[in-house]
Coordinates of C-alpha atoms and ligand atoms in Angstrom, one line a residue:
X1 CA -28.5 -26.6 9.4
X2 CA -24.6 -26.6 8.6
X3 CA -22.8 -23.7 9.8
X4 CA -20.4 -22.3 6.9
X5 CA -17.9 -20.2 7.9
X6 CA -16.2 -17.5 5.5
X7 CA -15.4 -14.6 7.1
X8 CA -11.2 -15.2 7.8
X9 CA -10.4 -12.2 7.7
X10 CA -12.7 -10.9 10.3
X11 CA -11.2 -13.6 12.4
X12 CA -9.8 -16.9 12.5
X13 CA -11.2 -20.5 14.3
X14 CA -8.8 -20.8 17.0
X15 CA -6.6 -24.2 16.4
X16 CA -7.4 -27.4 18.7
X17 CA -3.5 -27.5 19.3
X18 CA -3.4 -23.8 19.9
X19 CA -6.6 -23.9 22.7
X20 CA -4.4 -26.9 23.9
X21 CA -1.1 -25.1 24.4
X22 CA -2.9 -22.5 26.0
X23 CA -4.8 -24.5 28.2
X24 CA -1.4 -26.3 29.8
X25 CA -0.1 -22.9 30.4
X26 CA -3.1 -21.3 31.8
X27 CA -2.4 -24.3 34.3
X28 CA 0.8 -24.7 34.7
X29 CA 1.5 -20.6 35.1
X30 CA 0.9 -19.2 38.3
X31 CA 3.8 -16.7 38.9
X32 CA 4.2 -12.8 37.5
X33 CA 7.2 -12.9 34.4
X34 CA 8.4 -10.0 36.1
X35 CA 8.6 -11.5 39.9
X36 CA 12.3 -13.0 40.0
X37 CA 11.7 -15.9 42.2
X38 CA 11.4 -19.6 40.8
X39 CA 7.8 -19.3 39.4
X40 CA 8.1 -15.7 37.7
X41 CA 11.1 -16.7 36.2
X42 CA 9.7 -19.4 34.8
X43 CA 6.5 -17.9 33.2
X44 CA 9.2 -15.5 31.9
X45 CA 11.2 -18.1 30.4
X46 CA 7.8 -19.4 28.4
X47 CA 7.0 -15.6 27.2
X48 CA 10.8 -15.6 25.8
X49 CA 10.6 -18.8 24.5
X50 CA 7.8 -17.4 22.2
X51 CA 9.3 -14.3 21.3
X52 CA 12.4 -16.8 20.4
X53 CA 9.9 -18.9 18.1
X54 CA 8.0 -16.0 16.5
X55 CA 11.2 -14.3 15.7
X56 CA 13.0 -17.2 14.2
X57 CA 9.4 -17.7 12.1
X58 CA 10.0 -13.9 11.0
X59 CA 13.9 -14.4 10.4
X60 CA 13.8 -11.3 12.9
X61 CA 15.6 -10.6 16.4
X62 CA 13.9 -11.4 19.5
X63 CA 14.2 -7.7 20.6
X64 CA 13.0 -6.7 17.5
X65 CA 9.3 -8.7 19.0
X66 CA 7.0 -6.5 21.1
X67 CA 3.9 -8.3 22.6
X68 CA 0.5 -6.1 22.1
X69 CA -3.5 -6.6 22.6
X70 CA -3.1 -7.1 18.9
X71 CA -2.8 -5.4 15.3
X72 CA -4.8 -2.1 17.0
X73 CA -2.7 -1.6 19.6
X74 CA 0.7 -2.4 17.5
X75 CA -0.4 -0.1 15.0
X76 CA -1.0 2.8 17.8
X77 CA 2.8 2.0 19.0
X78 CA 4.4 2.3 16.0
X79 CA 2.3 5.0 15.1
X80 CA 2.1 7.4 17.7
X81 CA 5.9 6.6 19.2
X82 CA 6.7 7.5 15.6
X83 CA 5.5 10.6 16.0
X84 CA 6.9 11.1 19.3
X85 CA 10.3 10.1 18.8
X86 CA 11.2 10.5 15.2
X87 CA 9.5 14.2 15.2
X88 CA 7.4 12.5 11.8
X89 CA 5.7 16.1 11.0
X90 CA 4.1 13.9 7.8
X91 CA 2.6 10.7 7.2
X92 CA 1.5 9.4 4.2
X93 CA -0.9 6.2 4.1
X94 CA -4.1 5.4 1.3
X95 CA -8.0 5.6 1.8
X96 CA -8.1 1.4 1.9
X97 CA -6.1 1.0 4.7
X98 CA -7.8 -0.3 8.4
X99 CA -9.2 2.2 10.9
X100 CA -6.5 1.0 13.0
X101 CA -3.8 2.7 10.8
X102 CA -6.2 5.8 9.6
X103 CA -8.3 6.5 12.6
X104 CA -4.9 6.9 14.4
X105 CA -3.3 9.3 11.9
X106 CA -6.3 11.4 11.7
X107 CA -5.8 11.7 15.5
X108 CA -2.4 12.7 15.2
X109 CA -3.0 15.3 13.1
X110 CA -5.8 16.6 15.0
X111 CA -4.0 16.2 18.5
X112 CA -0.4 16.4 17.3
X113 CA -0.8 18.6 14.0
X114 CA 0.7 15.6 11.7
X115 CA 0.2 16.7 8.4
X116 CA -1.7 13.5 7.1
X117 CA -1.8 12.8 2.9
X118 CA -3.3 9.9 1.4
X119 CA -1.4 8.8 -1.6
X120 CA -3.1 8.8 -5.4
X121 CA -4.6 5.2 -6.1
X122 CA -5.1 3.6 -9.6
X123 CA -7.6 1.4 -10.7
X124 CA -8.5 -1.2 -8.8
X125 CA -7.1 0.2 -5.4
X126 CA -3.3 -0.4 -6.6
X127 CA -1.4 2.4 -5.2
X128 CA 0.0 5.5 -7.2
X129 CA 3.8 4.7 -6.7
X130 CA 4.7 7.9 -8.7
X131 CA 2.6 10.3 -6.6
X132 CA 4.2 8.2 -3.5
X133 CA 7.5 9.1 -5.2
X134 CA 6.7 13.1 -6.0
X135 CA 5.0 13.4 -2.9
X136 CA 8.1 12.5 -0.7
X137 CA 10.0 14.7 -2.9
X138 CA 8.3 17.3 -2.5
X139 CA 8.9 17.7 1.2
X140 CA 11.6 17.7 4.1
X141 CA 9.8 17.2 6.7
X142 CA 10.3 14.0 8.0
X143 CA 7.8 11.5 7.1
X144 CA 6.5 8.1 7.7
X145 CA 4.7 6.3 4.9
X146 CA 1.8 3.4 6.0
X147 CA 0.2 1.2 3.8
X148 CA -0.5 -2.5 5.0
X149 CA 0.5 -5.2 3.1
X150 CA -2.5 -7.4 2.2
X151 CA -5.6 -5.0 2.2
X152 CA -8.7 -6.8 4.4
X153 CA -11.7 -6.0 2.2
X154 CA -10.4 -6.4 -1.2
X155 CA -6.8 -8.8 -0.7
X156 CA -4.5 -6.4 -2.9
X157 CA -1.4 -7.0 -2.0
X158 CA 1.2 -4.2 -1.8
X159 CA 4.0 -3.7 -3.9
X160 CA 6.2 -3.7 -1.3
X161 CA 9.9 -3.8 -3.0
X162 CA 9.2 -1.0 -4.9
X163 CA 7.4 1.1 -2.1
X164 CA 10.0 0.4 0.4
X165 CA 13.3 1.4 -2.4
X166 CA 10.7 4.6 -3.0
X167 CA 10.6 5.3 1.0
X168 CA 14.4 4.5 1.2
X169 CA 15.3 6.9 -1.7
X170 CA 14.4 9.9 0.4
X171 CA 14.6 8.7 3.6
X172 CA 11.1 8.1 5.0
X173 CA 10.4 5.7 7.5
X174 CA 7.7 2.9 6.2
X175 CA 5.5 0.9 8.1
X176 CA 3.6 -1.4 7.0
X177 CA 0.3 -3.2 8.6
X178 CA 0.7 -6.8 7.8
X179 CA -2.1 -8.2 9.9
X180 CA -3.4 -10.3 7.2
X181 CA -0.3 -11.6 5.5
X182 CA 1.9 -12.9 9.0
X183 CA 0.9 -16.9 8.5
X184 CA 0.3 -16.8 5.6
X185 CA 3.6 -15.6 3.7
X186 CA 6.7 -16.5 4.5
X187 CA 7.8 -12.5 5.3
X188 CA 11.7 -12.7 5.9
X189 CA 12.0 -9.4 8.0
X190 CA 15.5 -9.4 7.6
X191 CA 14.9 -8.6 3.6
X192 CA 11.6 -6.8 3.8
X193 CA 12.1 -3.1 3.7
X194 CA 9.8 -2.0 7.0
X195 CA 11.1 -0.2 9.8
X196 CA 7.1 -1.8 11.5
X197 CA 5.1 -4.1 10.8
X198 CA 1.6 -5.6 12.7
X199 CA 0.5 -8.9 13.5
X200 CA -2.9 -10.0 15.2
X201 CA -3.1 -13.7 16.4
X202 CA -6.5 -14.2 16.0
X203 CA -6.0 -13.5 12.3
X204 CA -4.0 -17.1 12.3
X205 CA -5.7 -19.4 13.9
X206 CA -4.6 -18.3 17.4
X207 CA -6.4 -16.3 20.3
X208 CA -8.2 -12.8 19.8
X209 CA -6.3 -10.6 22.0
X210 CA -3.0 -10.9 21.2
X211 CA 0.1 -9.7 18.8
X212 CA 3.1 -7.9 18.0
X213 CA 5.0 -4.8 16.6
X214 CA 8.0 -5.6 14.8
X215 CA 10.0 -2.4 15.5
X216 CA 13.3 -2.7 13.7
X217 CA 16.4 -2.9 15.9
X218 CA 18.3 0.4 17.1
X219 CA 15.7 2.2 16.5
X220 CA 14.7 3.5 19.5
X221 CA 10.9 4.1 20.4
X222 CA 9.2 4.9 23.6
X223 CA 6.1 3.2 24.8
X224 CA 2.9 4.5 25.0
X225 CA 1.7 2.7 27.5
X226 CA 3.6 3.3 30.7
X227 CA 3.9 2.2 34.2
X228 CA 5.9 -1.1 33.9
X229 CA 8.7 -1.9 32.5
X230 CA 7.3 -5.1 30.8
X231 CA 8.3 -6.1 26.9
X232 CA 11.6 -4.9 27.4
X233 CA 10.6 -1.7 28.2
X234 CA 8.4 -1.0 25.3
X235 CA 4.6 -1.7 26.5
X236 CA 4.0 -1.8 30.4
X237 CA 1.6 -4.1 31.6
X238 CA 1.7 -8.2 33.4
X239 CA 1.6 -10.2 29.6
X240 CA -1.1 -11.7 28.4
X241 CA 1.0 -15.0 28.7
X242 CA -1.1 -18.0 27.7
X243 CA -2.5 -15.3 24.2
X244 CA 1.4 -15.2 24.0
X245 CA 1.8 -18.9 24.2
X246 CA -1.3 -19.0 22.0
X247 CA -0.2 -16.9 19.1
X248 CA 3.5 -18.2 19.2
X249 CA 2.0 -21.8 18.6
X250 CA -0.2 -20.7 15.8
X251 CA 2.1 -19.1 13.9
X252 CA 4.3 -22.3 14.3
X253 CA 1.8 -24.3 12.6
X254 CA 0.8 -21.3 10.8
X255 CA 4.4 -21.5 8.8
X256 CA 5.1 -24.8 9.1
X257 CA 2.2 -25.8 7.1
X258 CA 2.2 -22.5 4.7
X259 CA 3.0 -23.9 1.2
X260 CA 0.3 -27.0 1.7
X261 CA -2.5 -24.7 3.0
X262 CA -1.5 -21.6 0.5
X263 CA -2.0 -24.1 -2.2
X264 CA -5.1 -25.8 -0.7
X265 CA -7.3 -22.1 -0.3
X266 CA -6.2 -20.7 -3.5
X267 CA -7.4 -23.3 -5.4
X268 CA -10.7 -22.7 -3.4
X269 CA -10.6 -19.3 -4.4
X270 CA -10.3 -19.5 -7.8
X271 CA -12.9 -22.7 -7.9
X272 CA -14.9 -19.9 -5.6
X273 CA -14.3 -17.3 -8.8
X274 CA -15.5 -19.5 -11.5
X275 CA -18.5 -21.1 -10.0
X276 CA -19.4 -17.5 -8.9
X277 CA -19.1 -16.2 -12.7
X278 CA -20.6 -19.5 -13.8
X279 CA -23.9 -18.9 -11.8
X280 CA -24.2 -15.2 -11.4
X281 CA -22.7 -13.8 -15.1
X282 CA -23.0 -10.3 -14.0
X283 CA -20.7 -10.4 -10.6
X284 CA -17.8 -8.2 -10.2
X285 CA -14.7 -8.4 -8.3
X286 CA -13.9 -5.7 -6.5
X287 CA -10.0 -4.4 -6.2
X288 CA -7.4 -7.0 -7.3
X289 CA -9.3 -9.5 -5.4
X290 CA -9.6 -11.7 -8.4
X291 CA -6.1 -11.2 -9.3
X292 CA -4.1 -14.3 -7.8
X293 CA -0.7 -12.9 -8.1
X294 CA -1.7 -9.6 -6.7
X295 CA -3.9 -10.3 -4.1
X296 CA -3.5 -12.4 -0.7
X297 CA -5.1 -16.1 -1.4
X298 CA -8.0 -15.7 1.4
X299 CA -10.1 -12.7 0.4
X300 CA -12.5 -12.3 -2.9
X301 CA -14.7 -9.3 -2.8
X302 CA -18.2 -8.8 -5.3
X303 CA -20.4 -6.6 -6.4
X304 CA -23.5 -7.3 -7.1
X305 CA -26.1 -5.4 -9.3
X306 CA -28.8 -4.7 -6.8
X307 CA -28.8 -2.7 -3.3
X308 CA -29.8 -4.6 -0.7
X309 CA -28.0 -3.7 2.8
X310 CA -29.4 -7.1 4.5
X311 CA -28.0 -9.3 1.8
X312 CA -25.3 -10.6 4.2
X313 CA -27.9 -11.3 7.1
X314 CA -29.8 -13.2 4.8
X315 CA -27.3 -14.8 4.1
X316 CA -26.2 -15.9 7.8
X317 CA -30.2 -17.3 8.0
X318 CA -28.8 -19.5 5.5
X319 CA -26.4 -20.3 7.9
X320 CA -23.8 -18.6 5.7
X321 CA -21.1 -16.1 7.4
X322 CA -19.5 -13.5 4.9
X323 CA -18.7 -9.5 5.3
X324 CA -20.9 -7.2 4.4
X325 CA -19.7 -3.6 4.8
X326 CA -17.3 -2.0 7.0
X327 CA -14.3 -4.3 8.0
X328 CA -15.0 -6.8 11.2
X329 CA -18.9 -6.1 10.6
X330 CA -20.5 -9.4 8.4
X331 CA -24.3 -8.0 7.9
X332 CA -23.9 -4.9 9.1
X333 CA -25.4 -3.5 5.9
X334 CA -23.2 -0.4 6.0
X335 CA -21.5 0.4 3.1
X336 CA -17.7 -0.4 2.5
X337 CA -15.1 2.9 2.8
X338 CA -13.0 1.2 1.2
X339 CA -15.6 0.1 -2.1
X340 CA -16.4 3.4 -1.4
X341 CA -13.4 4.5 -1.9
X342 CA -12.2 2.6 -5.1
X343 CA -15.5 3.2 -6.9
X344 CA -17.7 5.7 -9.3
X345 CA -20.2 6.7 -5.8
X346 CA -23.0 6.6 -8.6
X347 CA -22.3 2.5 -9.2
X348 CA -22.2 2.2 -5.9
X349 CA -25.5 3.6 -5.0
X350 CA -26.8 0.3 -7.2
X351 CA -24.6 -2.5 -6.1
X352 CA -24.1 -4.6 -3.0
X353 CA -20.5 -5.9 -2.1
X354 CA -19.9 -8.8 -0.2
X355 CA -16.2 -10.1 1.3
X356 CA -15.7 -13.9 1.3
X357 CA -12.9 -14.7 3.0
X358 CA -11.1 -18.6 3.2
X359 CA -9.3 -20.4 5.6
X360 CA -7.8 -23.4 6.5
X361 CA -11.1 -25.2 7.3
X362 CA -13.1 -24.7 4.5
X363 CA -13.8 -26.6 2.0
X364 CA -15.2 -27.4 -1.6
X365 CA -18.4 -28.0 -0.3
X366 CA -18.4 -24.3 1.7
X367 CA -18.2 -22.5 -1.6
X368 CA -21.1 -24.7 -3.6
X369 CA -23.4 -23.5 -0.6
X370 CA -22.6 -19.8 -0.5
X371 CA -23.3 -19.9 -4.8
X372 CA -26.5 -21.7 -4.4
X373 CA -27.5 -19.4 -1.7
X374 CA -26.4 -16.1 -3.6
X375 CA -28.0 -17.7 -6.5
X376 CA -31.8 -18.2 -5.0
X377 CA -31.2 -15.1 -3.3
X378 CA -30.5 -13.4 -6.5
X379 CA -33.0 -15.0 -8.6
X380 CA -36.3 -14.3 -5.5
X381 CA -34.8 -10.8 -5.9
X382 CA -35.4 -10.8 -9.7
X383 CA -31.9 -11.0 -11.0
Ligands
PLP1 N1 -5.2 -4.3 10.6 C1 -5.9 -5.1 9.8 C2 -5.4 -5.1 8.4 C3 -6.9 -5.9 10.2 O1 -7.6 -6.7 9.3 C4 -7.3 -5.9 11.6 C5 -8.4 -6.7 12.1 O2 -9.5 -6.6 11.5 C6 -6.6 -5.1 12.4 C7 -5.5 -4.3 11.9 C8 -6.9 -5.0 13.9 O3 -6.4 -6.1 14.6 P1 -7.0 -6.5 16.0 O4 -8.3 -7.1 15.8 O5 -6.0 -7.6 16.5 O6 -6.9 -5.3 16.9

C-alpha cells in the first residue's frame, strides 16, 4: 500500500540534503562551541555561520537570531521575557492561535497576574482589527499583542501591515508566531512590523528539535533558561549544533526554491479544492482555508456533514495521513479548539473537520487518493 503523506503542518519530511549536512557535522564536530581551543572554535564558527545564513534569508541581524528547541520554546522566550523585562501587565492574542502562544499566556496570568484578552474575531477566523484598535486604546498598561502569522489548522493568514501600524499607533509591542510561514514566504524582517517572531525547523523540511526567536535588536531580553552563557547570552545550554546546521540548510533550500515550490503546492491546493467540491458537493472549508490570497498555500481545512471522531484513522488504514482534531494530533478524534472556536457549537456537534496540509513532495496523484478515499468513506457511511 502507498503511503500518502499530508499532514505538513504537523511536520515536515526532513530533506536528503538536509540529513546530509547534518550527518558531515555530526562527524566532523567533536569540540564544545563554547571551549576556545582549536575544535570549540571551530564548531562555533559552523553555529555562526548558520546564524549568518538564516539571518541574511530573513534580511535580519545575526544577533537579532536566537537558537531554541523550536517554535515552543521561542514562543516561551519571547513571551515570558516579555513579561519580565518590558513589565507587559497585558497581552492580547485570539482563540485560533497554538497552545504554544496561549497555554503560555494563560500561565502568565495565572503565575504572573497578566491580564490576558483575546481579541473579537469575524467570520471565518479573520481578526477584529477594530476591537484590536479600541482595545489598545482603552488601556495604559503596557501591552504585548500575539497573533501568529499563518494560522496551523485553518491557513488564515494575518493581516499583518495593518495589525502591526495598529500595535505601533499606541505603542504595544507585537509578536507574532510565524512557525508556519518562515520557508515558505519570503518575510523581510527588516520591513515586517514584529518586535518577535517563531520559527520551527521541522516545519521546513529540516530536523524536529530545532529553531529560533527573532528578538528585534536593542531590545534587551533576559533568558529564561539560565546557567550558560550560550546564544549570546540569551538561552544557556551546549547547542544543538548539527539541528542548527540542519535548519540553517533547510531554510537555504527552503528560500532558494520558494517561488517554484509556492507555485507548485498551490496549484495542488486548489486542484485539491475542486476535486473535493466535485466529489463531495456538500464539503465546507473551514476559516479562509479556501481563500488563496488569504491563507498560507499548504493548509485546507473541511467539514464534513457527519460526526465521526475515527474518520482520520480510517483514513491512515487507507494509508492516508491528514489531521484530525487538535493541532499535531492526525486521528486523534478530538475535536478542533480552534473549529471550535470559529463555529455555531450546534453545527459542530454534526460535522467532522479534517486538516490536509501539502508539501513539497506531494503530488497530483496524493490528492486523487485522499478524494477517492473520503469519497467511499462517505458513501459506506450513507452520505
Ligand atoms: N506554533 C505553531 C503555529 C505551530 O504550528 C507549532 C507546531 O505545531 C508550534 C508553534 C510548535 O513548534 P515546535 O513543534 O517546534 O515546538
Amino acid at each position: 500500500m502507498d503511503r500518502i503523506y499530508l499532514d505538513n503542518a504537523a511536520t515536515t519530511p526532513i530533506k536528503d540534503e538536509v540529513v546530509e549536512a547534518m550527518m558531515n557535522t555530526l562527524k566532523k564536530s567533536i569540540g564544545n562551541p563554547s571551549s576556545p581551543h582549536r575544535f570549540g572554535r571551530e564548531v562555533r564558527s559552523f553555529i555562526e555561520e548558520s546564524r549568518i545564513l538564516v539571518a541574511r534569508r530573513l534580511n535580519a541581524l545575526p544577533s537579532e537570531i536566537i537558537f531554541t528547541s523550536g517554535g515552543t520554546e521561542a514562543n516561551n522566550l519571547i513571551l515570558r521575557s516579555a513579561v519580565q523585562d518590558f513589565k507587559i501587565r497585558r497581552i492580547l492574542t485570539s482563540p485560533l492561535e497554538h497552545k504554544a502562544v496561549l497555554e503560555t499566556v494563560l500561565d502568565l496570568a495565572h503565575h504572573r497576574r497578566v491580564i490576558v484578552e483575546l481579541v473579537r474575531l469575524k467570520e471565518k477566523g479573520i481578526i477584529d482589527l477594530e476591537d484590536l484598535d479600541q482595545k489598545l486604546q482603552n488601556t495604559s498598561l503596557p501591552t504585548l499583542v500575539t497573533l501568529m502569522y499563518a494560522n496551523n489548522e485553518i491557513g488564515n493568514l494575518l493581516d499583518v501591515e495593518n495589525i502591526g501600524a495598529t500595535c505601533k499607533k499606541y505603542g504595544a509591542y507585537f509578536h507574532s508566531d510565524t512557525v508556519q510561514a518562515v520557508g515558505y514566504y519570503s518575510l523581510d524582517m527588516s520591513q515586517l512590523p514584529f518586535h518577535f517572531a517563531s520559527a520551527s525547523a521541522h516545519k521546513f523540511h529540516g530536523p524536529a528539535g530545532v529553531g529560533f526567536a527573532f528578538i528585534r535588536k536593542a531590545l534587551g531580553l533576559r533568558p529564561i533558561l539560565t546557567g550558560g552563557y550560550q546564544e549570546r547570552s540569551m538561552r544557556a545550554g551546549t547547542e544543538n549544533i548539527c539541528g542548527i546546521i540542519g535548519l540553517a540548510k533547510a531554510l537555504d533550500l527552503a528560500c532558494l526554491n520558494l517561488e517554484e515550490d509556492k507555485k507548485r503546492i498551490e496549484a495542488l491546493k486548489l486542484y485539491c479544492i475542486s476535486s473535493l467540491k466535485q466529489a463531495l458537493p456538500y464539503v465546507v472549508f473551514n476559516g479562509l482555508s479556501d481563500d488563496m490570497v488569504r491563507s498560507i498555500y499548504t493548509v485546507l481545512n473541511i467539514s464534513l456533514p457527519i460526526k465521526d471522531d475515527l474518520l482520520g484513522f480510517e483514513l491512515d488504514l487507507k494509508g492516508i495521513a491528514v489531521s484530525q482534531g487538535s493541532a499535531c494530533s492526525s486521528g486523534s478524534g478530538k475535536s478542533s479548539y480552534v473549529i471550535d472556536a470559529l463555529s455555531d457549537p450546534k453545527q459542530v456537534e454534526n460535522t467532522t473537520s479534517l486538516r490536509i496540509s501539502f508539501g513539497v513532495f506531494n503530488q497530483k496523484k496524493d490528492v486523487d487518493a485522499l478524494v477517492l478515499a473520503l469519497k467511499a468513506l462517505m458513501v459506506q457511511k450513507g452520505l
